[in-house]
Amino acid sequence: VQLQASGGGLVQPGGSLRLSCAASGFTLDYYAVGWFRQAPGKEREGVSCIGSSDGSTYYADSVKGRFTSSRDNAKNTVYLQMNSLKPEDTAVYYCATAVGVCPSDGDEYDYWGQGTQVTVSS
């Protein structure tokens, strides 16, 4: 069972990146997938979650309107499209899974992938 987040990089303010969260060893169809981020010296922050069944999405206020999560079950992958990036979006981004619906608590996620670094800087 493995989750792999990828797609991070260096981007200028106002730019875009698309992160991918690919699963191997299990199917994401039955799992909600959350995205989290952690900047140096700061606590982990929940960014978004996409549910398993109806694909309901939830976003932190700090990213609402700029980030969009989607899933491609055929590719066993969840995406996080990040637009209008700001320097304060700089962090290591992680994806994690939970069975069924999006949990209200980050500690309820079961599997965590390795992070991918996103740096927003001019």
PDB file of C-alpha atoms in Angstrom:
ATOM      1  CA  VAL A   1       0.000   0.000   0.000  1.00  0.00           C
ATOM      2  CA  GLN A   2       1.553   3.237  -1.097  1.00  0.00           C
ATOM      3  CA  LEU A   3       0.553   6.814  -1.775  1.00  0.00           C
ATOM      4  CA  GLN A   4       2.804   9.049  -3.785  1.00  0.00           C
ATOM      5  CA  ALA A   5       2.341  12.791  -4.046  1.00  0.00           C
ATOM      6  CA  SER A   6       4.071  14.535  -6.929  1.00  0.00           C
ATOM      7  CA  GLY A   7       3.942  17.635  -9.057  1.00  0.00           C
ATOM      8  CA  GLY A   8       5.467  20.173  -6.723  1.00  0.00           C
ATOM      9  CA  GLY A   9       8.038  22.707  -7.764  1.00  0.00           C
ATOM     10  CA  LEU A  10       9.004  26.336  -7.888  1.00  0.00           C
ATOM     11  CA  VAL A  11       6.451  28.752  -9.305  1.00  0.00           C
ATOM     12  CA  GLN A  12       6.061  32.517  -9.377  1.00  0.00           C
ATOM     13  CA  PRO A  13       3.236  34.212  -7.507  1.00  0.00           C
ATOM     14  CA  GLY A  14       0.067  34.023  -9.541  1.00  0.00           C
ATOM     15  CA  GLY A  15       1.178  30.807 -11.198  1.00  0.00           C
ATOM     16  CA  SER A  16      -0.329  27.345 -11.162  1.00  0.00           C
ATOM     17  CA  LEU A  17       0.669  23.812 -10.291  1.00  0.00           C
ATOM     18  CA  ARG A  18      -1.166  20.513 -10.360  1.00  0.00           C
ATOM     19  CA  LEU A  19      -0.337  17.986  -7.689  1.00  0.00           C
ATOM     20  CA  SER A  20      -1.045  14.294  -8.135  1.00  0.00           C
ATOM     21  CA  CYS A  21      -1.670  11.657  -5.504  1.00  0.00           C
ATOM     22  CA  ALA A  22      -1.255   8.192  -6.975  1.00  0.00           C
ATOM     23  CA  ALA A  23      -2.110   5.018  -5.117  1.00  0.00           C
ATOM     24  CA  SER A  24      -0.596   1.593  -5.558  1.00  0.00           C
ATOM     25  CA  GLY A  25      -1.580  -1.624  -3.875  1.00  0.00           C
ATOM     26  CA  PHE A  26      -5.178  -0.518  -3.328  1.00  0.00           C
ATOM     27  CA  THR A  27      -7.928   1.328  -5.157  1.00  0.00           C
ATOM     28  CA  LEU A  28      -8.831   4.878  -4.254  1.00  0.00           C
ATOM     29  CA  ASP A  29     -12.461   4.388  -5.289  1.00  0.00           C
ATOM     30  CA  TYR A  30     -13.635   3.761  -1.721  1.00  0.00           C
ATOM     31  CA  TYR A  31     -11.484   6.354  -0.039  1.00  0.00           C
ATOM     32  CA  ALA A  32     -11.762  10.025   0.653  1.00  0.00           C
ATOM     33  CA  VAL A  33      -8.499  11.752  -0.190  1.00  0.00           C
ATOM     34  CA  GLY A  34      -7.293  14.761   1.700  1.00  0.00           C
ATOM     35  CA  TRP A  35      -4.530  17.207   0.946  1.00  0.00           C
ATOM     36  CA  PHE A  36      -2.509  18.756   3.736  1.00  0.00           C
ATOM     37  CA  ARG A  37       0.429  21.092   3.877  1.00  0.00           C
ATOM     38  CA  GLN A  38       3.071  22.013   6.358  1.00  0.00           C
ATOM     39  CA  ALA A  39       5.327  25.022   6.170  1.00  0.00           C
ATOM     40  CA  PRO A  40       8.537  25.299   8.200  1.00  0.00           C
ATOM     41  CA  GLY A  41       7.766  26.198  11.794  1.00  0.00           C
ATOM     42  CA  LYS A  42       4.025  25.870  11.302  1.00  0.00           C
ATOM     43  CA  GLU A  43       1.462  23.236  12.149  1.00  0.00           C
ATOM     44  CA  ARG A  44       0.027  20.925   9.554  1.00  0.00           C
ATOM     45  CA  GLU A  45      -2.950  22.469   7.784  1.00  0.00           C
ATOM     46  CA  GLY A  46      -5.780  20.678   6.055  1.00  0.00           C
ATOM     47  CA  VAL A  47      -6.156  22.064   2.544  1.00  0.00           C
ATOM     48  CA  SER A  48      -8.891  20.032   0.903  1.00  0.00           C
ATOM     49  CA  CYS A  49     -10.704  16.734   0.825  1.00  0.00           C
ATOM     50  CA  ILE A  50     -12.632  14.907  -1.873  1.00  0.00           C
ATOM     51  CA  GLY A  51     -15.103  12.230  -0.837  1.00  0.00           C
ATOM     52  CA  SER A  52     -15.229   8.736  -2.258  1.00  0.00           C
ATOM     53  CA  SER A  53     -18.800   8.266  -3.422  1.00  0.00           C
ATOM     54  CA  ASP A  54     -20.238  11.531  -4.705  1.00  0.00           C
ATOM     55  CA  GLY A  55     -16.946  13.354  -4.980  1.00  0.00           C
ATOM     56  CA  SER A  56     -17.982  16.063  -2.553  1.00  0.00           C
ATOM     57  CA  THR A  57     -15.164  18.521  -2.008  1.00  0.00           C
ATOM     58  CA  TYR A  58     -14.145  20.644   0.949  1.00  0.00           C
ATOM     59  CA  TYR A  59     -11.586  23.397   1.064  1.00  0.00           C
ATOM     60  CA  ALA A  60      -9.845  25.466   3.667  1.00  0.00           C
ATOM     61  CA  ASP A  61     -10.866  29.119   3.563  1.00  0.00           C
ATOM     62  CA  SER A  62      -7.294  30.042   2.688  1.00  0.00           C
ATOM     63  CA  VAL A  63      -7.473  28.196  -0.638  1.00  0.00           C
ATOM     64  CA  LYS A  64     -11.168  28.349  -1.489  1.00  0.00           C
ATOM     65  CA  GLY A  65     -11.701  29.610  -5.022  1.00  0.00           C
ATOM     66  CA  ARG A  66      -8.081  28.963  -5.978  1.00  0.00           C
ATOM     67  CA  PHE A  67      -7.588  25.225  -5.440  1.00  0.00           C
ATOM     68  CA  THR A  68      -9.659  22.422  -6.935  1.00  0.00           C
ATOM     69  CA  SER A  69      -9.485  18.746  -6.064  1.00  0.00           C
ATOM     70  CA  SER A  70     -10.598  16.071  -8.514  1.00  0.00           C
ATOM     71  CA  ARG A  71     -10.262  12.347  -8.933  1.00  0.00           C
ATOM     72  CA  ASP A  72      -9.662   9.992 -11.831  1.00  0.00           C
ATOM     73  CA  ASN A  73     -10.585   6.549 -10.582  1.00  0.00           C
ATOM     74  CA  ALA A  74      -9.440   4.934 -13.822  1.00  0.00           C
ATOM     75  CA  LYS A  75      -5.932   6.203 -13.105  1.00  0.00           C
ATOM     76  CA  ASN A  76      -6.271   5.616  -9.354  1.00  0.00           C
ATOM     77  CA  THR A  77      -5.172   9.196  -8.857  1.00  0.00           C
ATOM     78  CA  VAL A  78      -6.436  12.328  -7.150  1.00  0.00           C
ATOM     79  CA  TYR A  79      -5.363  15.775  -8.239  1.00  0.00           C
ATOM     80  CA  LEU A  80      -5.056  19.160  -6.605  1.00  0.00           C
ATOM     81  CA  GLN A  81      -5.116  21.998  -9.134  1.00  0.00           C
ATOM     82  CA  MET A  82      -3.620  25.079  -7.543  1.00  0.00           C
ATOM     83  CA  ASN A  83      -4.146  28.430  -9.246  1.00  0.00           C
ATOM     84  CA  SER A  84      -3.303  32.001  -8.292  1.00  0.00           C
ATOM     85  CA  LEU A  85      -0.575  30.744  -6.020  1.00  0.00           C
ATOM     86  CA  LYS A  86       0.714  32.998  -3.277  1.00  0.00           C
ATOM     87  CA  PRO A  87       3.993  32.948  -1.331  1.00  0.00           C
ATOM     88  CA  GLU A  88       2.040  31.822   1.723  1.00  0.00           C
ATOM     89  CA  ASP A  89       1.121  28.626  -0.146  1.00  0.00           C
ATOM     90  CA  THR A  90       4.751  27.550   0.124  1.00  0.00           C
ATOM     91  CA  ALA A  91       4.873  24.253   2.020  1.00  0.00           C
ATOM     92  CA  VAL A  92       5.337  20.523   1.720  1.00  0.00           C
ATOM     93  CA  TYR A  93       2.075  19.075   0.485  1.00  0.00           C
ATOM     94  CA  TYR A  94       0.869  15.617   1.501  1.00  0.00           C
ATOM     95  CA  CYS A  95      -2.040  13.456   0.476  1.00  0.00           C
ATOM     96  CA  ALA A  96      -3.788  11.025   2.775  1.00  0.00           C
ATOM     97  CA  THR A  97      -6.730   8.638   2.626  1.00  0.00           C
ATOM     98  CA  ALA A  98      -9.684   7.769   4.824  1.00  0.00           C
ATOM     99  CA  VAL A  99     -12.391   5.211   4.169  1.00  0.00           C
ATOM    100  CA  GLY A 100     -15.579   6.712   2.787  1.00  0.00           C
ATOM    101  CA  VAL A 101     -16.318  10.282   3.761  1.00  0.00           C
ATOM    102  CA  CYS A 102     -13.983  13.148   4.516  1.00  0.00           C
ATOM    103  CA  PRO A 103     -13.038  13.112   8.192  1.00  0.00           C
ATOM    104  CA  SER A 104     -13.366  16.188  10.328  1.00  0.00           C
ATOM    105  CA  ASP A 105     -10.041  15.481  11.996  1.00  0.00           C
ATOM    106  CA  GLY A 106      -6.729  14.978  10.240  1.00  0.00           C
ATOM    107  CA  ASP A 107      -5.841  12.243  12.719  1.00  0.00           C
ATOM    108  CA  GLU A 108      -8.608  10.073  11.235  1.00  0.00           C
ATOM    109  CA  TYR A 109      -6.754   9.578   7.971  1.00  0.00           C
ATOM    110  CA  ASP A 110      -5.252   6.116   7.581  1.00  0.00           C
ATOM    111  CA  TYR A 111      -2.528   6.288   4.976  1.00  0.00           C
ATOM    112  CA  TRP A 112      -0.177   9.158   4.241  1.00  0.00           C
ATOM    113  CA  GLY A 113       2.028   9.686   1.253  1.00  0.00           C
ATOM    114  CA  GLN A 114       5.413  11.300   1.127  1.00  0.00           C
ATOM    115  CA  GLY A 115       5.182  14.995   0.535  1.00  0.00           C
ATOM    116  CA  THR A 116       6.016  17.163  -2.425  1.00  0.00           C
ATOM    117  CA  GLN A 117       7.542  20.604  -2.023  1.00  0.00           C
ATOM    118  CA  VAL A 118       5.723  23.624  -3.392  1.00  0.00           C
ATOM    119  CA  THR A 119       7.604  26.907  -3.399  1.00  0.00           C
ATOM    120  CA  VAL A 120       5.969  30.124  -4.532  1.00  0.00           C
ATOM    121  CA  SER A 121       8.532  32.844  -5.012  1.00  0.00           C
ATOM    122  CA  SER A 122       9.612  35.458  -7.497  1.00  0.00           C
TER     123      SER A 122
END
